[in-house]
């Protein structure tokens, strides 16, 4: 699979195992989502562009660097919300733009319900955040929104993906790299990822 990057990091594997555990309660679940998101974002941003910047230490002037690109974090409501904080701590000047989508339970198609993007794009690179890439409908729809907005560099950061969701993204948006903690086996008959972790929104917010 090209442009798909499952994390090789042992910390990610360790935290993902605790996240999958059905006995993990919402408080711990949210903590793990936040930490895994930060680790994945670290990997996903390894190619961000920088510009040179001089800095004066207490002893000397030296050459340094600062981020060149304006970054947008784009959580897909609601489960993507839990991925924002950990990443935002790493890049506090990022803008956060929410996209509201839910999956119709019968058709599994995404239904958009929230989008307050201004007309002109305000970021040049964006990280779309959603823990679960299942059929890929929500991911493809969100990338469509971001491309229509005019963002040229888009990365998708998820915790778990099904092969079906990766295939849908690669067909619709082969230019968008996908950063993940794990690729699972398949979807079940109602569109849930197996073995997965269940419903990521419900487990974070204590609903369902
Ligand atoms: C979940 C998940 C993704 C979507 C993935 O959201 O957070 O957004 O399903 O499925 P897909 O790849 O088949 O589109 P859900 O619709 O359950 O909404 P929620 O986050 O509000 O619970
Ligand atoms: N959304 C979830 O929260 N979990 C899945 O397994 C699939 C979609």
PDB file of C-alpha atoms and ligand atoms in Angstrom:
ATOM      1  CA  UNK A   1       0.000   0.000   0.000  1.00  0.00           C
ATOM      2  CA  UNK A   2       1.516   3.283  -1.010  1.00  0.00           C
ATOM      3  CA  UNK A   3       1.073   6.454   1.002  1.00  0.00           C
ATOM      4  CA  UNK A   4      -0.106   4.495   4.074  1.00  0.00           C
ATOM      5  CA  UNK A   5       2.030   4.724   7.204  1.00  0.00           C
ATOM      6  CA  UNK A   6       1.227   2.428  10.125  1.00  0.00           C
ATOM      7  CA  UNK A   7       3.331   3.568  13.069  1.00  0.00           C
ATOM      8  CA  UNK A   8       6.279   1.296  13.879  1.00  0.00           C
ATOM      9  CA  UNK A   9       6.581   2.839  17.367  1.00  0.00           C
ATOM     10  CA  UNK A  10       6.342   0.473  20.371  1.00  0.00           C
ATOM     11  CA  UNK A  11       4.696   3.185  22.484  1.00  0.00           C
ATOM     12  CA  UNK A  12       1.890   3.406  19.942  1.00  0.00           C
ATOM     13  CA  UNK A  13       1.416  -0.382  19.959  1.00  0.00           C
ATOM     14  CA  UNK A  14       1.370  -0.440  23.766  1.00  0.00           C
ATOM     15  CA  UNK A  15      -1.172   2.373  24.070  1.00  0.00           C
ATOM     16  CA  UNK A  16      -3.332   0.981  21.258  1.00  0.00           C
ATOM     17  CA  UNK A  17      -3.637  -2.346  23.071  1.00  0.00           C
ATOM     18  CA  UNK A  18      -4.933  -0.597  26.175  1.00  0.00           C
ATOM     19  CA  UNK A  19      -7.271   1.477  24.010  1.00  0.00           C
ATOM     20  CA  UNK A  20      -8.797  -1.625  22.409  1.00  0.00           C
ATOM     21  CA  UNK A  21      -9.418  -3.268  25.795  1.00  0.00           C
ATOM     22  CA  UNK A  22     -13.170  -3.351  26.472  1.00  0.00           C
ATOM     23  CA  UNK A  23     -12.468  -2.697  30.164  1.00  0.00           C
ATOM     24  CA  UNK A  24     -10.778   0.654  29.485  1.00  0.00           C
ATOM     25  CA  UNK A  25     -13.084   3.358  30.851  1.00  0.00           C
ATOM     26  CA  UNK A  26     -13.810   6.708  29.110  1.00  0.00           C
ATOM     27  CA  UNK A  27     -11.325   8.787  31.165  1.00  0.00           C
ATOM     28  CA  UNK A  28      -8.422   6.466  30.347  1.00  0.00           C
ATOM     29  CA  UNK A  29      -9.712   6.008  26.802  1.00  0.00           C
ATOM     30  CA  UNK A  30      -9.614   9.779  26.189  1.00  0.00           C
ATOM     31  CA  UNK A  31      -6.102   9.975  27.653  1.00  0.00           C
ATOM     32  CA  UNK A  32      -4.909   7.202  25.330  1.00  0.00           C
ATOM     33  CA  UNK A  33      -6.536   8.766  22.244  1.00  0.00           C
ATOM     34  CA  UNK A  34      -4.828  12.065  23.086  1.00  0.00           C
ATOM     35  CA  UNK A  35      -1.424  10.429  23.529  1.00  0.00           C
ATOM     36  CA  UNK A  36      -1.640   8.212  20.444  1.00  0.00           C
ATOM     37  CA  UNK A  37      -2.756  11.185  18.348  1.00  0.00           C
ATOM     38  CA  UNK A  38       0.298  13.179  19.463  1.00  0.00           C
ATOM     39  CA  UNK A  39       2.655  10.317  18.608  1.00  0.00           C
ATOM     40  CA  UNK A  40       1.055   9.853  15.183  1.00  0.00           C
ATOM     41  CA  UNK A  41       1.141  13.590  14.491  1.00  0.00           C
ATOM     42  CA  UNK A  42       4.840  13.623  15.312  1.00  0.00           C
ATOM     43  CA  UNK A  43       5.344  11.065  12.537  1.00  0.00           C
ATOM     44  CA  UNK A  44       2.894  12.736  10.145  1.00  0.00           C
ATOM     45  CA  UNK A  45       4.622  16.117  10.398  1.00  0.00           C
ATOM     46  CA  UNK A  46       8.175  14.906   9.779  1.00  0.00           C
ATOM     47  CA  UNK A  47       8.178  16.587   6.340  1.00  0.00           C
ATOM     48  CA  UNK A  48       6.853  20.008   7.363  1.00  0.00           C
ATOM     49  CA  UNK A  49       8.787  22.832   5.779  1.00  0.00           C
ATOM     50  CA  UNK A  50      10.850  25.240   7.866  1.00  0.00           C
ATOM     51  CA  UNK A  51      12.581  28.556   7.252  1.00  0.00           C
ATOM     52  CA  UNK A  52      15.921  29.553   8.808  1.00  0.00           C
ATOM     53  CA  UNK A  53      15.705  31.717  11.926  1.00  0.00           C
ATOM     54  CA  UNK A  54      18.551  33.182  13.896  1.00  0.00           C
ATOM     55  CA  UNK A  55      18.377  32.799  17.650  1.00  0.00           C
ATOM     56  CA  UNK A  56      20.445  34.317  20.432  1.00  0.00           C
ATOM     57  CA  UNK A  57      21.301  31.886  23.216  1.00  0.00           C
ATOM     58  CA  UNK A  58      22.792  33.217  26.485  1.00  0.00           C
ATOM     59  CA  UNK A  59      26.216  32.464  24.917  1.00  0.00           C
ATOM     60  CA  UNK A  60      26.053  33.046  21.181  1.00  0.00           C
ATOM     61  CA  UNK A  61      24.002  33.714  18.106  1.00  0.00           C
ATOM     62  CA  UNK A  62      23.182  30.565  16.144  1.00  0.00           C
ATOM     63  CA  UNK A  63      21.084  29.375  13.238  1.00  0.00           C
ATOM     64  CA  UNK A  64      17.770  27.755  13.949  1.00  0.00           C
ATOM     65  CA  UNK A  65      14.512  27.071  12.153  1.00  0.00           C
ATOM     66  CA  UNK A  66      10.827  27.849  12.437  1.00  0.00           C
ATOM     67  CA  UNK A  67       7.790  26.286  10.820  1.00  0.00           C
ATOM     68  CA  UNK A  68       7.005  27.834   7.472  1.00  0.00           C
ATOM     69  CA  UNK A  69       3.547  26.434   6.887  1.00  0.00           C
ATOM     70  CA  UNK A  70       0.292  27.438   8.513  1.00  0.00           C
ATOM     71  CA  UNK A  71      -1.164  24.233   9.934  1.00  0.00           C
ATOM     72  CA  UNK A  72      -4.824  23.357  10.342  1.00  0.00           C
ATOM     73  CA  UNK A  73      -6.126  20.582  12.581  1.00  0.00           C
ATOM     74  CA  UNK A  74      -9.433  19.276  11.252  1.00  0.00           C
ATOM     75  CA  UNK A  75     -11.230  16.929  13.653  1.00  0.00           C
ATOM     76  CA  UNK A  76     -14.232  15.069  12.258  1.00  0.00           C
ATOM     77  CA  UNK A  77     -16.990  15.378  14.876  1.00  0.00           C
ATOM     78  CA  UNK A  78     -17.398  13.905  17.156  1.00  0.00           C
ATOM     79  CA  UNK A  79     -14.771  11.204  17.689  1.00  0.00           C
ATOM     80  CA  UNK A  80     -11.977  13.265  16.096  1.00  0.00           C
ATOM     81  CA  UNK A  81     -12.309  15.850  18.872  1.00  0.00           C
ATOM     82  CA  UNK A  82     -10.333  13.685  21.264  1.00  0.00           C
ATOM     83  CA  UNK A  83      -7.328  13.779  18.941  1.00  0.00           C
ATOM     84  CA  UNK A  84      -6.983  17.570  18.943  1.00  0.00           C
ATOM     85  CA  UNK A  85      -5.542  18.448  22.361  1.00  0.00           C
ATOM     86  CA  UNK A  86      -2.464  16.208  22.242  1.00  0.00           C
ATOM     87  CA  UNK A  87      -1.489  17.495  18.808  1.00  0.00           C
ATOM     88  CA  UNK A  88      -2.295  21.119  19.610  1.00  0.00           C
ATOM     89  CA  UNK A  89       0.148  20.999  22.509  1.00  0.00           C
ATOM     90  CA  UNK A  90       2.879  20.197  19.981  1.00  0.00           C
ATOM     91  CA  UNK A  91       1.867  22.979  17.570  1.00  0.00           C
ATOM     92  CA  UNK A  92      -0.052  25.609  19.556  1.00  0.00           C
ATOM     93  CA  UNK A  93      -0.236  28.042  16.649  1.00  0.00           C
ATOM     94  CA  UNK A  94      -2.281  25.593  14.556  1.00  0.00           C
ATOM     95  CA  UNK A  95      -5.838  26.558  13.661  1.00  0.00           C
ATOM     96  CA  UNK A  96      -8.620  24.085  14.476  1.00  0.00           C
ATOM     97  CA  UNK A  97     -11.459  23.729  11.975  1.00  0.00           C
ATOM     98  CA  UNK A  98     -14.287  21.331  12.879  1.00  0.00           C
ATOM     99  CA  UNK A  99     -16.180  19.280  10.322  1.00  0.00           C
ATOM    100  CA  UNK A 100     -19.397  17.639  11.506  1.00  0.00           C
ATOM    101  CA  UNK A 101     -20.234  14.305   9.866  1.00  0.00           C
ATOM    102  CA  UNK A 102     -22.028  11.233  11.060  1.00  0.00           C
ATOM    103  CA  UNK A 103     -22.512   7.879   9.396  1.00  0.00           C
ATOM    104  CA  UNK A 104     -26.092   7.016   8.560  1.00  0.00           C
ATOM    105  CA  UNK A 105     -26.549   3.704  10.373  1.00  0.00           C
ATOM    106  CA  UNK A 106     -28.491   2.124   7.516  1.00  0.00           C
ATOM    107  CA  UNK A 107     -26.594   3.294   4.442  1.00  0.00           C
ATOM    108  CA  UNK A 108     -23.200   3.867   6.175  1.00  0.00           C
ATOM    109  CA  UNK A 109     -22.946   7.023   4.033  1.00  0.00           C
ATOM    110  CA  UNK A 110     -21.637  10.218   5.667  1.00  0.00           C
ATOM    111  CA  UNK A 111     -24.109  12.994   6.452  1.00  0.00           C
ATOM    112  CA  UNK A 112     -22.583  16.456   6.837  1.00  0.00           C
ATOM    113  CA  UNK A 113     -24.070  18.651   9.590  1.00  0.00           C
ATOM    114  CA  UNK A 114     -21.413  21.224  10.525  1.00  0.00           C
ATOM    115  CA  UNK A 115     -19.006  23.270   8.442  1.00  0.00           C
ATOM    116  CA  UNK A 116     -18.052  26.855   9.260  1.00  0.00           C
ATOM    117  CA  UNK A 117     -15.063  27.204   6.967  1.00  0.00           C
ATOM    118  CA  UNK A 118     -14.599  30.735   5.667  1.00  0.00           C
ATOM    119  CA  UNK A 119     -14.546  31.233   1.903  1.00  0.00           C
ATOM    120  CA  UNK A 120     -10.778  31.552   1.523  1.00  0.00           C
ATOM    121  CA  UNK A 121      -8.432  28.901   2.968  1.00  0.00           C
ATOM    122  CA  UNK A 122      -6.460  30.114   5.985  1.00  0.00           C
ATOM    123  CA  UNK A 123      -4.050  27.155   6.230  1.00  0.00           C
ATOM    124  CA  UNK A 124      -1.685  25.568   3.750  1.00  0.00           C
ATOM    125  CA  UNK A 125      -1.392  22.112   5.287  1.00  0.00           C
ATOM    126  CA  UNK A 126      -4.019  20.270   7.259  1.00  0.00           C
ATOM    127  CA  UNK A 127      -4.204  17.158   9.386  1.00  0.00           C
ATOM    128  CA  UNK A 128      -7.656  15.567   9.250  1.00  0.00           C
ATOM    129  CA  UNK A 129      -8.273  13.737  12.526  1.00  0.00           C
ATOM    130  CA  UNK A 130     -10.612  10.802  13.085  1.00  0.00           C
ATOM    131  CA  UNK A 131      -9.797   7.705  15.154  1.00  0.00           C
ATOM    132  CA  UNK A 132     -11.673   5.307  12.847  1.00  0.00           C
ATOM    133  CA  UNK A 133     -11.316   4.842   9.081  1.00  0.00           C
ATOM    134  CA  UNK A 134     -14.006   2.203   8.431  1.00  0.00           C
ATOM    135  CA  UNK A 135     -15.753   2.289   5.016  1.00  0.00           C
ATOM    136  CA  UNK A 136     -13.812   5.484   4.319  1.00  0.00           C
ATOM    137  CA  UNK A 137     -16.975   7.472   3.509  1.00  0.00           C
ATOM    138  CA  UNK A 138     -16.386  10.095   6.209  1.00  0.00           C
ATOM    139  CA  UNK A 139     -12.704  10.454   5.347  1.00  0.00           C
ATOM    140  CA  UNK A 140     -13.298  10.820   1.602  1.00  0.00           C
ATOM    141  CA  UNK A 141     -16.070  13.378   2.193  1.00  0.00           C
ATOM    142  CA  UNK A 142     -13.863  15.440   4.533  1.00  0.00           C
ATOM    143  CA  UNK A 143     -10.941  15.447   2.119  1.00  0.00           C
ATOM    144  CA  UNK A 144     -13.399  16.595  -0.579  1.00  0.00           C
ATOM    145  CA  UNK A 145     -14.396  19.506   1.676  1.00  0.00           C
ATOM    146  CA  UNK A 146     -10.788  20.475   2.372  1.00  0.00           C
ATOM    147  CA  UNK A 147      -9.801  20.293  -1.291  1.00  0.00           C
ATOM    148  CA  UNK A 148     -12.801  22.405  -2.303  1.00  0.00           C
ATOM    149  CA  UNK A 149     -11.708  24.915   0.365  1.00  0.00           C
ATOM    150  CA  UNK A 150      -8.348  25.125  -1.401  1.00  0.00           C
ATOM    151  CA  UNK A 151      -5.956  23.312   0.936  1.00  0.00           C
ATOM    152  CA  UNK A 152      -3.155  21.822  -1.109  1.00  0.00           C
ATOM    153  CA  UNK A 153      -1.406  19.583   1.427  1.00  0.00           C
ATOM    154  CA  UNK A 154      -3.676  17.212   3.302  1.00  0.00           C
ATOM    155  CA  UNK A 155      -2.783  14.357   5.638  1.00  0.00           C
ATOM    156  CA  UNK A 156      -5.205  11.944   7.267  1.00  0.00           C
ATOM    157  CA  UNK A 157      -4.425  10.799  10.808  1.00  0.00           C
ATOM    158  CA  UNK A 158      -6.449   7.897  12.228  1.00  0.00           C
ATOM    159  CA  UNK A 159      -5.939   5.393  15.005  1.00  0.00           C
ATOM    160  CA  UNK A 160      -7.327   2.256  13.318  1.00  0.00           C
ATOM    161  CA  UNK A 161      -8.202   1.619   9.669  1.00  0.00           C
ATOM    162  CA  UNK A 162      -9.984  -1.199   7.885  1.00  0.00           C
ATOM    163  CA  UNK A 163      -8.518  -2.256   4.535  1.00  0.00           C
ATOM    164  CA  UNK A 164     -11.844  -1.210   2.952  1.00  0.00           C
ATOM    165  CA  UNK A 165     -11.427   2.369   4.204  1.00  0.00           C
ATOM    166  CA  UNK A 166      -7.841   2.586   3.019  1.00  0.00           C
ATOM    167  CA  UNK A 167      -8.889   1.319  -0.427  1.00  0.00           C
ATOM    168  CA  UNK A 168     -11.669   3.933  -0.630  1.00  0.00           C
ATOM    169  CA  UNK A 169      -9.254   6.722   0.284  1.00  0.00           C
ATOM    170  CA  UNK A 170      -6.605   5.532  -2.131  1.00  0.00           C
ATOM    171  CA  UNK A 171      -9.157   5.405  -4.953  1.00  0.00           C
ATOM    172  CA  UNK A 172     -10.608   8.869  -4.252  1.00  0.00           C
ATOM    173  CA  UNK A 173      -7.529  10.667  -2.875  1.00  0.00           C
ATOM    174  CA  UNK A 174      -4.297   8.807  -3.664  1.00  0.00           C
ATOM    175  CA  UNK A 175      -2.353  12.005  -2.934  1.00  0.00           C
ATOM    176  CA  UNK A 176      -3.373  12.060   0.754  1.00  0.00           C
ATOM    177  CA  UNK A 177      -1.017  10.162   3.071  1.00  0.00           C
ATOM    178  CA  UNK A 178      -2.676   8.121   5.807  1.00  0.00           C
ATOM    179  CA  UNK A 179      -0.956   7.873   9.206  1.00  0.00           C
ATOM    180  CA  UNK A 180      -2.220   5.163  11.529  1.00  0.00           C
ATOM    181  CA  UNK A 181      -1.610   3.196  14.681  1.00  0.00           C
ATOM    182  CA  UNK A 182      -2.857  -0.037  13.064  1.00  0.00           C
ATOM    183  CA  UNK A 183      -4.511  -1.611  10.045  1.00  0.00           C
ATOM    184  CA  UNK A 184      -7.106  -4.154  11.157  1.00  0.00           C
ATOM    185  CA  UNK A 185      -8.597  -7.196   9.422  1.00  0.00           C
ATOM    186  CA  UNK A 186     -11.942  -6.114   7.968  1.00  0.00           C
ATOM    187  CA  UNK A 187     -15.356  -4.564   8.540  1.00  0.00           C
ATOM    188  CA  UNK A 188     -18.175  -6.580  10.069  1.00  0.00           C
ATOM    189  CA  UNK A 189     -21.678  -6.748   8.555  1.00  0.00           C
ATOM    190  CA  UNK A 190     -22.700  -3.424  10.164  1.00  0.00           C
ATOM    191  CA  UNK A 191     -19.584  -1.533   9.155  1.00  0.00           C
ATOM    192  CA  UNK A 192     -17.574  -1.800  12.376  1.00  0.00           C
ATOM    193  CA  UNK A 193     -13.858  -2.481  12.263  1.00  0.00           C
ATOM    194  CA  UNK A 194     -12.713  -5.934  13.433  1.00  0.00           C
ATOM    195  CA  UNK A 195     -11.090  -6.388  15.868  1.00  0.00           C
ATOM    196  CA  UNK A 196     -11.185  -2.586  16.252  1.00  0.00           C
ATOM    197  CA  UNK A 197     -12.127  -0.954  19.529  1.00  0.00           C
ATOM    198  CA  UNK A 198     -15.897  -0.570  19.200  1.00  0.00           C
ATOM    199  CA  UNK A 199     -17.491   2.846  18.789  1.00  0.00           C
ATOM    200  CA  UNK A 200     -14.787   5.467  19.253  1.00  0.00           C
ATOM    201  CA  UNK A 201     -17.253   8.302  19.898  1.00  0.00           C
ATOM    202  CA  UNK A 202     -19.269   6.377  22.469  1.00  0.00           C
ATOM    203  CA  UNK A 203     -16.167   5.141  24.278  1.00  0.00           C
ATOM    204  CA  UNK A 204     -14.710   8.651  24.572  1.00  0.00           C
ATOM    205  CA  UNK A 205     -17.868  10.409  25.600  1.00  0.00           C
ATOM    206  CA  UNK A 206     -19.437   7.679  27.741  1.00  0.00           C
ATOM    207  CA  UNK A 207     -22.496   7.393  25.501  1.00  0.00           C
ATOM    208  CA  UNK A 208     -24.091   4.347  23.920  1.00  0.00           C
TER     209      UNK A 208
HETATM  210  C1  LIG B   1     -17.385   7.225  13.228  1.00  0.00           C
HETATM  211  C2  LIG B   1     -15.922   7.595  13.143  1.00  0.00           C
HETATM  212  C3  LIG B   1     -15.808   8.119  11.735  1.00  0.00           C
HETATM  213  C4  LIG B   1     -16.766   7.248  10.987  1.00  0.00           C
HETATM  214  C5  LIG B   1     -15.980   6.201  10.271  1.00  0.00           C
HETATM  215  O1  LIG B   1     -18.164   8.344  13.429  1.00  0.00           O
HETATM  216  O2  LIG B   1     -15.532   8.509  14.115  1.00  0.00           O
HETATM  217  O3  LIG B   1     -16.149   9.486  11.615  1.00  0.00           O
HETATM  218  O4  LIG B   1     -17.629   6.637  11.962  1.00  0.00           O
HETATM  219  O5  LIG B   1     -16.791   5.454   9.461  1.00  0.00           O
HETATM  220  P1  LIG B   1     -16.681   5.451   7.887  1.00  0.00           P
HETATM  221  O6  LIG B   1     -15.231   5.311   7.555  1.00  0.00           O
HETATM  222  O7  LIG B   1     -17.489   4.234   7.500  1.00  0.00           O
HETATM  223  O8  LIG B   1     -17.283   6.720   7.366  1.00  0.00           O
HETATM  224  P2  LIG B   1     -19.746   8.247  13.712  1.00  0.00           P
HETATM  225  O9  LIG B   1     -20.518   8.323  12.451  1.00  0.00           O
HETATM  226  O10 LIG B   1     -20.004   7.045  14.581  1.00  0.00           O
HETATM  227  O11 LIG B   1     -20.052   9.586  14.464  1.00  0.00           O
HETATM  228  P3  LIG B   1     -19.597  10.085  15.918  1.00  0.00           P
HETATM  229  O12 LIG B   1     -18.117  10.349  15.854  1.00  0.00           O
HETATM  230  O13 LIG B   1     -20.388  11.315  16.066  1.00  0.00           O
HETATM  231  O14 LIG B   1     -19.942   9.021  16.932  1.00  0.00           O
HETATM  232  N1  LIG B   2     -16.866   4.031  13.778  1.00  0.00           N
HETATM  233  C1  LIG B   2     -16.434   3.585  14.985  1.00  0.00           C
HETATM  234  O1  LIG B   2     -16.467   4.331  15.967  1.00  0.00           O
HETATM  235  N2  LIG B   2     -15.964   2.329  15.075  1.00  0.00           N
HETATM  236  C2  LIG B   2     -15.913   1.498  14.021  1.00  0.00           C
HETATM  237  O2  LIG B   2     -15.455   0.358  14.180  1.00  0.00           O
HETATM  238  C3  LIG B   2     -16.378   1.963  12.792  1.00  0.00           C
HETATM  239  C4  LIG B   2     -16.839   3.243  12.684  1.00  0.00           C
END
